[in-house]
Amino acid sequence: MSPLEEAGNDQLPAQEGAEAEMARYGITRVPADIFHYQDYRYAKLSDALAQAKRDANTAPAVFE
């Protein structure tokens, strides 16, 4: 039986304790976007775009 099945809900028991601690100290959770480009992760879209553009500018030219 998995920890989720044992807990009988969507949260692991350890998460329940973390939720209680968060509530006790007034800590909130907010969703955050992560942008993936190649093998890297960026917290800001502008950083991912800047790297992609740098890569596009250094790509070798294809000759016909």
Backbone as a ProteinNet text record, in pm:
[ID]
protein_1_A
[PRIMARY]
MSPLEEAGNDQLPAQEGAEAEMARYGITRVPADIFHYQDYRYAKLSDALAQAKRDANTAPAVFE
[TERTIARY]
85.1	0	89.7	55.4	137.2	105.1	195.1	167.3	40.4	10.4	-112.2	-235	-231.3	-344.3	-359	-246.6	-251.4	-308.1	-273.1	-320.4	-467.9	-517.4	-658.1	-695.7	-597.1	-627.1	-516.2	-513.5	-417.5	-280.5	-264.8	-138.8	-67.4	63.6	144.4	140.5	154.3	153.4	255.4	375.2	476.6	429.8	354.8	303.9	200.1	122.2	23.2	93.2	204.5	281.4	338.3	384.1	438.3	328.7	209.2	96.6	63.2	64.9	35.8	141.7	268.3	376.8	362.7	328.3	309.7	199.5	87.1	-24.8	15.1	87.8	130	212.8	300.9	391.4	349.2	232.1	182.9	257.4	307.1	379.3	279.5	285.3	195.8	275.2	207.3	267.9	207	290.8	241.3	297.2	218.1	270.3	377.7	473.7	580.6	603.4	621	651.5	800.8	833.8	972.3	976.8	1071.1	1082.8	1198.6	1170.9	1272	1318.1	1448.7	1507.9	1628	1623.9	1725.7	1737.3	1855.8	1873.9	1866.7	1826.2	1832	1692.9	1685	1561.4	1584.3	1488	1496.9	1375.9	1397.4	1288.6	1220	1291.5	1235.6	1232.2	1118.4	1103.8	1207.4	1235.2	1330.7	1469	1508.9	1638.7	1639.5	1531.5	1522.2	1522.7	1448.6	1444.8	1581.3	1647.3	1779.3	1877.4	1876.1	1967.3	1931	1802.3	1758.5	1799	1788	1826.4	1978	2054.2	2200.8	2237.3	2171.4	2198.5	2162.1	2051.8	2008.9	2109.1	2168	2265.1	2398.7	2430.8	2559.4	2548.4	2427.8	2409.7	2482	2547.1	2618.4	2520.2	2562	2476.9	2472.3	2356.8	2337.6	2350	2440.1	2462.1	2385.1	2323.7	2245.8	2333
-118.1	0	124.5	222.2	342.9	438.7	533.3	632.9	712.2	736.5	809.3	728.3	597.6	512.1	500.7	491.8	482.7	609.2	723.5	850.5	871.7	809.3	821.8	954.9	1034.2	1160.9	1191.7	1315	1353.8	1391.7	1399	1445.8	1334	1335.1	1243.9	1289.8	1199.8	1240.7	1348.4	1340.5	1443.2	1580.1	1582.8	1709.5	1767.9	1682.4	1731.3	1806.2	1751.7	1819	1950.4	1951.5	2074.8	2179.5	2136	2229.6	2292.3	2212.3	2263.6	2364.3	2332.9	2425.8	2555.7	2544.3	2663.9	2750.9	2689.7	2765.1	2830.7	2758.9	2810.9	2937.5	2940.6	3054.3	3153.2	3131.8	3225.3	3217.2	3100	3080.1	3034.2	3095	3057.1	3000.6	2921.9	2861.9	2929.7	2963.4	3023.2	2943.8	2929	2858.9	2943.4	2876.3	2946.8	2881.7	2963.6	2913.4	2887	2777.9	2745	2725.7	2790.1	2784.7	2693.6	2592.9	2497.7	2532.8	2537.6	2554.2	2461.9	2368.5	2263.5	2192.6	2185.9	2116.1	2209.3	2331.7	2431.3	2474.1	2519.5	2573	2718.5	2800.5	2943.4	2987.2	3075	3130	3244.7	3305.6	3419	3386.2	3414.5	3393.1	3473.4	3594.3	3679.3	3614.3	3543	3474.9	3359.1	3281.9	3170.2	3221.8	3327.4	3385.9	3440.7	3507.3	3563.5	3453.5	3342.4	3233.2	3170.4	3150.2	3092.5	3182.5	3312.7	3406.8	3406.2	3397.4	3388.2	3262.8	3151.6	3026.7	3038.2	3104.8	3120.1	3204.6	3303.1	3390.2	3322.3	3220	3152.4	3022	2987.9	2865.1	2877.3	2771.9	2780.2	2800.2	2877.7	2903.6	2779.1	2756.6	2641.6	2693.4	2634.2	2678.2	2587.7	2649.7	2573.4	2534.9
0	0	0	-84.2	-94.2	20.3	48.7	153.4	125.5	-2.9	-34.8	3.3	-26.1	8.2	159.5	230.8	376	437.5	380.6	434.6	404.8	295.7	261.8	200.9	157	90	-10	-57.6	-161.6	-106.7	26.2	82.2	155.6	147.7	226.5	371.8	466.1	606.8	638.9	581.7	607	560.1	450.9	400.6	495.2	559.8	655.1	768.2	816.2	919.6	870.5	747.3	688.9	675.4	635.3	621.4	756.2	862.1	995.7	1038.7	1012.5	1046.1	967.2	838.8	757.1	814.4	851.1	907.7	1039.7	1120.9	1251.8	1237.6	1139.1	1123.6	1014.7	956.5	855.3	723.4	690.3	564.2	458.8	341.9	233	116.3	37.1	-82.4	-204.3	-300.1	-424.2	-541.5	-646.5	-764.2	-833.1	-893.8	-963	-1098.6	-1199.4	-1332.8	-1344.6	-1408.4	-1440.4	-1591.6	-1655.3	-1800.1	-1837.7	-1920	-1962.7	-2103.6	-2121	-2253.7	-2259.2	-2351.1	-2361.7	-2227	-2170	-2042.3	-1921.8	-1941.7	-1835.2	-1790.6	-1667.5	-1611.6	-1573	-1602.5	-1573.6	-1492.8	-1397.2	-1317.5	-1392.4	-1485.2	-1560.2	-1709.4	-1772.3	-1915.9	-1992.5	-1948.5	-2020.6	-2026.9	-1922.6	-1924.3	-2023.3	-2026.3	-2121.1	-2264.7	-2289.9	-2424.2	-2465.1	-2372.2	-2403.7	-2443.2	-2370.5	-2403.7	-2538	-2562.5	-2689.5	-2806.2	-2787.7	-2893.2	-2914.2	-2804.8	-2819	-2897	-2864.5	-2935.6	-3082.7	-3112.7	-3252.3	-3331.3	-3266.9	-3334.4	-3357.2	-3279.6	-3295.4	-3372.5	-3417.1	-3493.3	-3627.3	-3672.4	-3801.4	-3916.1	-4011.4	-4129.1	-4216.5	-4272.2	-4362	-4504.1	-4581.1	-4719.2	-4813.3	-4910.5	-5010	-5126.2
[MASK]
++++++++++++++++++++++++++++++++++++++++++++++++++++++++++++++++

